[in-house]
PDB file of C-alpha atoms in Angstrom:
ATOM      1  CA  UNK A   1     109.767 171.307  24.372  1.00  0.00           C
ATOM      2  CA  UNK A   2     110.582 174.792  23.078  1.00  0.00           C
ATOM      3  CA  UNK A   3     111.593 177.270  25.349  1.00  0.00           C
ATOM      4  CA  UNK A   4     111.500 180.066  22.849  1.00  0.00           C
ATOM      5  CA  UNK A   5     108.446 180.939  20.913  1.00  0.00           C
ATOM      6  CA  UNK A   6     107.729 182.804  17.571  1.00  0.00           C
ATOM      7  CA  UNK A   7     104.344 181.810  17.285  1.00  0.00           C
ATOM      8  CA  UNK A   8     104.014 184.515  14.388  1.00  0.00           C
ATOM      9  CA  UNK A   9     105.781 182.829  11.365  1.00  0.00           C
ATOM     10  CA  UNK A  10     105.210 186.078   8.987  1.00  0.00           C
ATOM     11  CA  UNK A  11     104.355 189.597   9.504  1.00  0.00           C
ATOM     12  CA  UNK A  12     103.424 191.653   6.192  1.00  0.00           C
ATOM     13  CA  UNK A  13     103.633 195.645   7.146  1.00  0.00           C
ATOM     14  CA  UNK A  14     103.903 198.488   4.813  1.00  0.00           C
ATOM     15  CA  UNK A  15     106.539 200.813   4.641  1.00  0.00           C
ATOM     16  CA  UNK A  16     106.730 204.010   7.519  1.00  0.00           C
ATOM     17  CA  UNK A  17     104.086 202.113   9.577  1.00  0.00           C
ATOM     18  CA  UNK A  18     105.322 200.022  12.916  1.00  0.00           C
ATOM     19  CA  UNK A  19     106.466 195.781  12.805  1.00  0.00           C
ATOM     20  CA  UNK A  20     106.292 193.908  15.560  1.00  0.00           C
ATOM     21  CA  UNK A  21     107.086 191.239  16.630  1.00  0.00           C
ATOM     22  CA  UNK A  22     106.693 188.844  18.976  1.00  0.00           C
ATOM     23  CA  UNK A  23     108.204 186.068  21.287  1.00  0.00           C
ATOM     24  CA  UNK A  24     107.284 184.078  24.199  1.00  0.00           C
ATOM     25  CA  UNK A  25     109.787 182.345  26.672  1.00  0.00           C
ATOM     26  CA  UNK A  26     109.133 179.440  29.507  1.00  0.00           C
ATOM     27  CA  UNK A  27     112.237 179.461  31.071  1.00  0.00           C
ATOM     28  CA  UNK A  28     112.447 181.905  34.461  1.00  0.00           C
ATOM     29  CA  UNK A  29     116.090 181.527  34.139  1.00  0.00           C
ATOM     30  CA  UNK A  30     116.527 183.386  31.126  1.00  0.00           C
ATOM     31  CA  UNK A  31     118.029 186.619  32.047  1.00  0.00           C
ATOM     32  CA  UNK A  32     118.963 187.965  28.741  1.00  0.00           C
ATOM     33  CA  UNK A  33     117.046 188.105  25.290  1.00  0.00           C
ATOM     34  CA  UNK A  34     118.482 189.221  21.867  1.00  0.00           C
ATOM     35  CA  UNK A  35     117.030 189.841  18.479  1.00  0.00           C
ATOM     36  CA  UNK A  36     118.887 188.836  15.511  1.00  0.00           C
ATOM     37  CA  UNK A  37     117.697 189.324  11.482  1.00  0.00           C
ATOM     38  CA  UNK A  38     118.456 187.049   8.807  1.00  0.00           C
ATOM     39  CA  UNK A  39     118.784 187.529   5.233  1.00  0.00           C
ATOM     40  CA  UNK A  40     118.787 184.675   2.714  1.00  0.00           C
ATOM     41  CA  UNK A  41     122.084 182.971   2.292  1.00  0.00           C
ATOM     42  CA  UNK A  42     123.536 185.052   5.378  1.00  0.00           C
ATOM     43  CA  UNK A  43     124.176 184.532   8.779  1.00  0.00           C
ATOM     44  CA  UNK A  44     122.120 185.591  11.850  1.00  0.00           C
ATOM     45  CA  UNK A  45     123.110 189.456  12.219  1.00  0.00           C
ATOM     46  CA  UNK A  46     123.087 190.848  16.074  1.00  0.00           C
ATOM     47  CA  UNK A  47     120.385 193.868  16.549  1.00  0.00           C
ATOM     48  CA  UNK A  48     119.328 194.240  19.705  1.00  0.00           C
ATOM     49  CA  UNK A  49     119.332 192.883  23.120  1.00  0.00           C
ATOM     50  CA  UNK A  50     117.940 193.289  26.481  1.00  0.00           C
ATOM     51  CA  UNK A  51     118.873 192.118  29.942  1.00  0.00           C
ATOM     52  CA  UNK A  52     116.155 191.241  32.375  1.00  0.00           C
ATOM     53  CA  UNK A  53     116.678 194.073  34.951  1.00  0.00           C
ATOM     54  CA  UNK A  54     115.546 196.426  32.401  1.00  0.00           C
ATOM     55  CA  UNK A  55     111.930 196.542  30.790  1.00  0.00           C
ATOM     56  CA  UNK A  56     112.896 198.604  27.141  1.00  0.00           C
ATOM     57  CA  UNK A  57     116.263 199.160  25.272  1.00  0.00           C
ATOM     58  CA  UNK A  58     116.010 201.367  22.498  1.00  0.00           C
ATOM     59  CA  UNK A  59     118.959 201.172  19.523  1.00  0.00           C
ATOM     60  CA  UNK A  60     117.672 203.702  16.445  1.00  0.00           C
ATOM     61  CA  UNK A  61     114.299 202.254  14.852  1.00  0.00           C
ATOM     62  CA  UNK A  62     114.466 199.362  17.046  1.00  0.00           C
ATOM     63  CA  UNK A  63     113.364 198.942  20.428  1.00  0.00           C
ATOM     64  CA  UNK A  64     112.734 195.537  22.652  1.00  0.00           C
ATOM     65  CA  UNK A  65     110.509 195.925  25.654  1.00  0.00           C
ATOM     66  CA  UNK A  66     110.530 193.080  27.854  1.00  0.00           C
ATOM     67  CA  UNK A  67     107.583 191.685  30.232  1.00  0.00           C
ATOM     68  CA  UNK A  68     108.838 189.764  32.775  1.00  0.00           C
ATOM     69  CA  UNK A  69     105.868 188.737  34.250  1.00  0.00           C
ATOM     70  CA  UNK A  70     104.322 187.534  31.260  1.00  0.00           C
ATOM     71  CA  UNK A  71     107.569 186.037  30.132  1.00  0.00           C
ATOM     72  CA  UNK A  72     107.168 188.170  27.002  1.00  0.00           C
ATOM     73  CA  UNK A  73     109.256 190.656  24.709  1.00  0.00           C
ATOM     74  CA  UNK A  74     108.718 192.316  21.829  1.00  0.00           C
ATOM     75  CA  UNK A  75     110.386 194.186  18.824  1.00  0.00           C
ATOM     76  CA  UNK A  76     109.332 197.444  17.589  1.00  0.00           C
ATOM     77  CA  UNK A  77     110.333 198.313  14.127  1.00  0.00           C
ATOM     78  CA  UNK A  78     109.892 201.890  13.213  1.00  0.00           C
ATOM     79  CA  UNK A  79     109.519 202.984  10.681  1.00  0.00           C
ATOM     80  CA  UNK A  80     109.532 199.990   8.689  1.00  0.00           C
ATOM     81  CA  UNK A  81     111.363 199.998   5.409  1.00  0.00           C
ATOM     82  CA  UNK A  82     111.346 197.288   2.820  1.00  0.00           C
ATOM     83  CA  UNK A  83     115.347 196.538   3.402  1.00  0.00           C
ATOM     84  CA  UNK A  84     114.396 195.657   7.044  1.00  0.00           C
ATOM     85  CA  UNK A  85     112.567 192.562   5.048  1.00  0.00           C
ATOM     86  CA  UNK A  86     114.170 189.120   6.558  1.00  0.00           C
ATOM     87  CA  UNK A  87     113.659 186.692   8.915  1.00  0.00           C
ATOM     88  CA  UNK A  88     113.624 187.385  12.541  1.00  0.00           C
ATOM     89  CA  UNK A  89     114.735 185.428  15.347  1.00  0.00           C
ATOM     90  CA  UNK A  90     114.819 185.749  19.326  1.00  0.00           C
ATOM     91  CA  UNK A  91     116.879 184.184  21.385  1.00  0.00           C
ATOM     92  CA  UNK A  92     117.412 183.883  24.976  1.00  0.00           C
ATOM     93  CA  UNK A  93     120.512 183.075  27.183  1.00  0.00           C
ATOM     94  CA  UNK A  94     120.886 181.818  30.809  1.00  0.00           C
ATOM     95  CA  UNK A  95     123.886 181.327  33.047  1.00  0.00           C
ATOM     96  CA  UNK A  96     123.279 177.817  33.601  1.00  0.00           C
ATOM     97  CA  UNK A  97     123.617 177.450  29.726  1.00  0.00           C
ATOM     98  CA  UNK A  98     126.789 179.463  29.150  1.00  0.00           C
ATOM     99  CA  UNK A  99     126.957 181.436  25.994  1.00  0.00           C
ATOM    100  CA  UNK A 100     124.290 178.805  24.011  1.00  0.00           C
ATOM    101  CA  UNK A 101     121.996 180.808  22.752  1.00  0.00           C
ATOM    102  CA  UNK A 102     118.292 179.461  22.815  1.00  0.00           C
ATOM    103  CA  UNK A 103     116.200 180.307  19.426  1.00  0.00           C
ATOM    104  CA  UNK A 104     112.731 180.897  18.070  1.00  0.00           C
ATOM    105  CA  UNK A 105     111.770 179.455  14.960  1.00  0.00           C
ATOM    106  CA  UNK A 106     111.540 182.984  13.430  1.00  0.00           C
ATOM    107  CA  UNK A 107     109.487 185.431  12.189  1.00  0.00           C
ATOM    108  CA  UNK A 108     109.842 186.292   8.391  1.00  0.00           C
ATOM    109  CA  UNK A 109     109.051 189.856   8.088  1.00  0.00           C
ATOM    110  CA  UNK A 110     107.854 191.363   5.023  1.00  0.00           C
ATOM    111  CA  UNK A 111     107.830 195.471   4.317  1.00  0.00           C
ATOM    112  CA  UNK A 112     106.376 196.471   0.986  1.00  0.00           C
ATOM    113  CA  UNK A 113     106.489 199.807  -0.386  1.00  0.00           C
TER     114      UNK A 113
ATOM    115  CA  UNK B   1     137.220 193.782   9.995  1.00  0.00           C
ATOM    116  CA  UNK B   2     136.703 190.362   7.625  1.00  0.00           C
ATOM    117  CA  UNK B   3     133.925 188.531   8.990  1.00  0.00           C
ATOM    118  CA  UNK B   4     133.067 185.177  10.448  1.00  0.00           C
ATOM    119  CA  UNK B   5     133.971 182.900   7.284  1.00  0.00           C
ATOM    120  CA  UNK B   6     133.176 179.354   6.980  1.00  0.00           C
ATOM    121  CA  UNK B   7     134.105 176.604   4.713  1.00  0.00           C
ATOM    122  CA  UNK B   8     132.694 175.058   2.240  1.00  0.00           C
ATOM    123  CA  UNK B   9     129.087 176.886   1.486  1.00  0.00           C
ATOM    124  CA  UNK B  10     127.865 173.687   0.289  1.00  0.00           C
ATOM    125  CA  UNK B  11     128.189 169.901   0.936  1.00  0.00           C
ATOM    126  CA  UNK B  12     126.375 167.131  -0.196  1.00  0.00           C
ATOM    127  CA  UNK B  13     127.723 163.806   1.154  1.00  0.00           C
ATOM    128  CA  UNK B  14     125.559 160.074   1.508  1.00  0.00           C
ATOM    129  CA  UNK B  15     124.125 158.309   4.319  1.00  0.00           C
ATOM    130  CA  UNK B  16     127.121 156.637   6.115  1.00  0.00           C
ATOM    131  CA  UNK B  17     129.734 159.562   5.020  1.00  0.00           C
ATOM    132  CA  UNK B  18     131.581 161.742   7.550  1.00  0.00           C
ATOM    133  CA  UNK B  19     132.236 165.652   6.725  1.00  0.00           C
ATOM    134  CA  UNK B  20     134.370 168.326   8.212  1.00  0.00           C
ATOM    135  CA  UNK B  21     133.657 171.695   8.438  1.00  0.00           C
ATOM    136  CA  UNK B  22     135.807 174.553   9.117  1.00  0.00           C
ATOM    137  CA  UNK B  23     134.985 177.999  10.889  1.00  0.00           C
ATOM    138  CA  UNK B  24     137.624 181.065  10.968  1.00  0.00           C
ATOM    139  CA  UNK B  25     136.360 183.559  13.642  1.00  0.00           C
ATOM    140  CA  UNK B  26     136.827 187.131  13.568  1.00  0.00           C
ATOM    141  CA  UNK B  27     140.520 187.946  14.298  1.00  0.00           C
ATOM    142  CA  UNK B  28     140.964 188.759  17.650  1.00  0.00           C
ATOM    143  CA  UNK B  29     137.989 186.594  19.006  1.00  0.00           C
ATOM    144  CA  UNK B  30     138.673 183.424  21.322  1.00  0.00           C
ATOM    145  CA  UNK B  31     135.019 181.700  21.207  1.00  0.00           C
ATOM    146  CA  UNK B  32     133.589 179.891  19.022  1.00  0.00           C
ATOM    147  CA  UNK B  33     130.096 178.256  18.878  1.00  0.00           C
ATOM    148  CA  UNK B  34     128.185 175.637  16.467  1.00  0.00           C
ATOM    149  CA  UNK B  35     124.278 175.968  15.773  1.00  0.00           C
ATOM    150  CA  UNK B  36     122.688 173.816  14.007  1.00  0.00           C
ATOM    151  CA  UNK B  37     119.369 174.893  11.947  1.00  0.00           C
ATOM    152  CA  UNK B  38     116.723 173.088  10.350  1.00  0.00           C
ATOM    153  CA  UNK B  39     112.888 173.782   8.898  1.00  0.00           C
ATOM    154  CA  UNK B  40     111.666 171.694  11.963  1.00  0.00           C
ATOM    155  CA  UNK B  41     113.847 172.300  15.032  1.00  0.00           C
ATOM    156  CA  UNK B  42     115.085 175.560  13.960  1.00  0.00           C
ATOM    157  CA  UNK B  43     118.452 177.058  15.239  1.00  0.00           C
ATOM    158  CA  UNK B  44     119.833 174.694  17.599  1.00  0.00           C
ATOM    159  CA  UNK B  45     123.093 175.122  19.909  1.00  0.00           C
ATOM    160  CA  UNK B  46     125.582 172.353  19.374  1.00  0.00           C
ATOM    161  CA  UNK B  47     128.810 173.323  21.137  1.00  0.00           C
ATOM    162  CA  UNK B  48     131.331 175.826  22.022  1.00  0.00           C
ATOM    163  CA  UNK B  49     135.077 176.058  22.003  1.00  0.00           C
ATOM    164  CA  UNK B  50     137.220 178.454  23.783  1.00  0.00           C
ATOM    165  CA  UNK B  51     140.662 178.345  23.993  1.00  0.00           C
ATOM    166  CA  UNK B  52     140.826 175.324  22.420  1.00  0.00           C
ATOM    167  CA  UNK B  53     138.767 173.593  24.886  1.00  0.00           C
ATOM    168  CA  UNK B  54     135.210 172.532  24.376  1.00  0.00           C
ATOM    169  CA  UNK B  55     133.236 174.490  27.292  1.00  0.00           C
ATOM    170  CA  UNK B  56     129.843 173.724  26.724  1.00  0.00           C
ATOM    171  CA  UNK B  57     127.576 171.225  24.404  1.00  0.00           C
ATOM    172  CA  UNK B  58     124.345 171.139  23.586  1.00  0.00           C
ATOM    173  CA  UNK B  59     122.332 167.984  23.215  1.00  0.00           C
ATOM    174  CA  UNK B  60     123.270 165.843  20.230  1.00  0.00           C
ATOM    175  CA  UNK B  61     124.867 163.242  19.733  1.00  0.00           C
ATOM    176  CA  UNK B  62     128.000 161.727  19.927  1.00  0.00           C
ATOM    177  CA  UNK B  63     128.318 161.806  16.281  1.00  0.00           C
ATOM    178  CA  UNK B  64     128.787 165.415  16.161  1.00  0.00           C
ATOM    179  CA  UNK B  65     132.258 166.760  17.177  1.00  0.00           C
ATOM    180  CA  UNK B  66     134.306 169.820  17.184  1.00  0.00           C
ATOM    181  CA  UNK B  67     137.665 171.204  17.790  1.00  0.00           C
ATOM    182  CA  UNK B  68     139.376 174.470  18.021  1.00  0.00           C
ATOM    183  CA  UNK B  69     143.069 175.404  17.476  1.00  0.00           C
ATOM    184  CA  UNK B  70     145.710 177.365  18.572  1.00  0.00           C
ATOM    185  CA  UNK B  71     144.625 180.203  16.068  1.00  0.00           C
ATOM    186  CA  UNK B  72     140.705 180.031  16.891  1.00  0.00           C
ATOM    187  CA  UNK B  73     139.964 178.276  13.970  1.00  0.00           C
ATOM    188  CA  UNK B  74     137.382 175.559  14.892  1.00  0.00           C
ATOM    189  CA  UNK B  75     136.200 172.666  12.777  1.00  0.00           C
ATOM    190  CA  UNK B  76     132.937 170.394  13.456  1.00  0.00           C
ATOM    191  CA  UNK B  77     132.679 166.850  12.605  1.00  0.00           C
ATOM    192  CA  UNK B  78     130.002 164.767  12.012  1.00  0.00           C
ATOM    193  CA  UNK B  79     130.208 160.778  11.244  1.00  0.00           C
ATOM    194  CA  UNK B  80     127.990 158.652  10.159  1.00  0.00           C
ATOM    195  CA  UNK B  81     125.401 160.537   8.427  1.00  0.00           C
ATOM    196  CA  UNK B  82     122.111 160.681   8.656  1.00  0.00           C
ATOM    197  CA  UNK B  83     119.650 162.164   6.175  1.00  0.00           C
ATOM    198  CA  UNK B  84     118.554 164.108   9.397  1.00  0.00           C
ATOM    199  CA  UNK B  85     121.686 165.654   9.733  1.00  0.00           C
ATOM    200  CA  UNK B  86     120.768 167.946   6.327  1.00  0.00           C
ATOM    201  CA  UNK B  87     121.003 171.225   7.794  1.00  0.00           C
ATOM    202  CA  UNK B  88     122.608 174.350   7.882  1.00  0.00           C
ATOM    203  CA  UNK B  89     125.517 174.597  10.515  1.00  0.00           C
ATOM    204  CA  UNK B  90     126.109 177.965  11.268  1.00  0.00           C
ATOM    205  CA  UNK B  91     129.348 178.878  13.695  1.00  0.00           C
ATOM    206  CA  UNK B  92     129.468 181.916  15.449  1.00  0.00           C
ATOM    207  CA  UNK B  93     132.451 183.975  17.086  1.00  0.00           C
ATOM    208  CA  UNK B  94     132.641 186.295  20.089  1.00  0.00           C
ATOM    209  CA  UNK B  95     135.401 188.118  21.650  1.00  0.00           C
ATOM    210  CA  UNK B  96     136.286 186.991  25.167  1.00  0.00           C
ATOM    211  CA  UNK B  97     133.147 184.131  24.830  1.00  0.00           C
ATOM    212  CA  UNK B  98     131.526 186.109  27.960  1.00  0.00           C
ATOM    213  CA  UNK B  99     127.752 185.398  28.258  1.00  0.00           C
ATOM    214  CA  UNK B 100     126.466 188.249  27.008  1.00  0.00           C
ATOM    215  CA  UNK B 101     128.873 189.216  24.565  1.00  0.00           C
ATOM    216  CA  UNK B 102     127.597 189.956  20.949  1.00  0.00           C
ATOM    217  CA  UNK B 103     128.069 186.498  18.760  1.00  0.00           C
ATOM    218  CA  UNK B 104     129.018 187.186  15.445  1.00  0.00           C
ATOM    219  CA  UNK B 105     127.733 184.510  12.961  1.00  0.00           C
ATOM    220  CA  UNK B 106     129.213 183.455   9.807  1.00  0.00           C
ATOM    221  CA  UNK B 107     126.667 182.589   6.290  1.00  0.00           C
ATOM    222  CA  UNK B 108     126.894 178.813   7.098  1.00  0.00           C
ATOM    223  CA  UNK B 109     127.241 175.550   5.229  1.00  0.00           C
ATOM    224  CA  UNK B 110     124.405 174.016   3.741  1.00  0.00           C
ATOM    225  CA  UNK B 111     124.663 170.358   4.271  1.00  0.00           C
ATOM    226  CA  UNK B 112     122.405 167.767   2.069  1.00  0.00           C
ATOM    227  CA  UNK B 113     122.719 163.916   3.014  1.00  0.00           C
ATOM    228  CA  UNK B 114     121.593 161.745   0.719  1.00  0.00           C
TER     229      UNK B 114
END
């Protein structure tokens, strides 16, 4: 049973206009949420996280905004530029779980010019 | 700052076969964890070593195994394998391996089992 959910497996946007994306959680213990982007033949890089006391956390183009009550964040991508093309993944963390982070499948993002 | 490194990039073993593979961590950082990711379940948590103690697995088998050494260094074993264990294993590294600490992943080894 997933706990994490990118139900969005690609997102096409052009470049200067807004990505986002999307990502669904079941888990009420979950108490922290980070965004990492993937390039081919790379690791998972860290951008962004958010902790569940706060709603939004803003870092440059990117911004998460979490919904508690919906059990619901988000990543805002603007402006999009065609570099910021890769696969995206949330994750979620709770204490029960120690530092294992808990995935999405992924969102593969794609910015054309 | 070198990087999360991991060794090799690529593996292809058969059915039956066990493989070792190794994971250097950032200098300076004491965690280290094991995902595991595939088309179908996606990035999945194996383990974590700290210290050179094993503080938290997730759920797989006995099969898969780790250890960490006195330098951080960690290597993950798997025996007997399985053509479901193709995968990429991905190992990640954070400082003081606090919960919400940044992890730092390395590019992975591709695993084929055939």
């Amino acid at each position: 049973d997933q706990q994490v959910k990118q139900n969005s497996p690609s997102l096409s946007v052009q470049e200067g206009r807004i990505s986002i994306l999307n990502c669904d959680y079941t888990n009420s213990m979950f108490d922290y949420f980070l965004w990492y982007k993937k390039y081919p033949a790379e690791g998972p890089t860290f951008l962004i996280s958010i902790s569940s006391i706060k709603d939004k956390n803003e870092d440059g183009r990117f911004t998460v905004f979490l919904n508690k009550s919906a059990k619901h964040l988000s990543l805002h991508i603007v402006p999009s530029q065609p570099g910021d093309s890769a696969v995206y993944f949330c994750a979620a963390s709770a204490t029960q779980a120690g530092t294992a982070l808990i995935f999405g499948k992924g969102t593969t993002l794609s910015v054309s010019s | 700052k070198a990087g999360v490194t991991q060794t090799p990039r690529y593996l292809i073993k058969t059915r039956g076969q066990q493989v070792t593979l190794s994971c250097s961590p950032i200098s300076g950082h004491r965690s280290v964890s094991w995902y595991q990711q595939t088309p179908g379940q996606g990035l999945q948590f194996l383990f974590e070593y700290f210290s050179e103690t094993q503080r938290n697995k997730g759920n797989f088998p006995g099969r898969f195994s780790g250890r960490q050494f006195s330098n951080s260094r960690s290597e993950m074993n798997v025996s007997t394998l399985e053509l479901g264990d193709s995968a990429l294993y991905l190992c990640a590294s954070s400082l003081g391996g606090r919960r919400k600490e940044t992890q730092y992943f390395g590019p992975g080894t591709r695993l084929l089992v055939l």
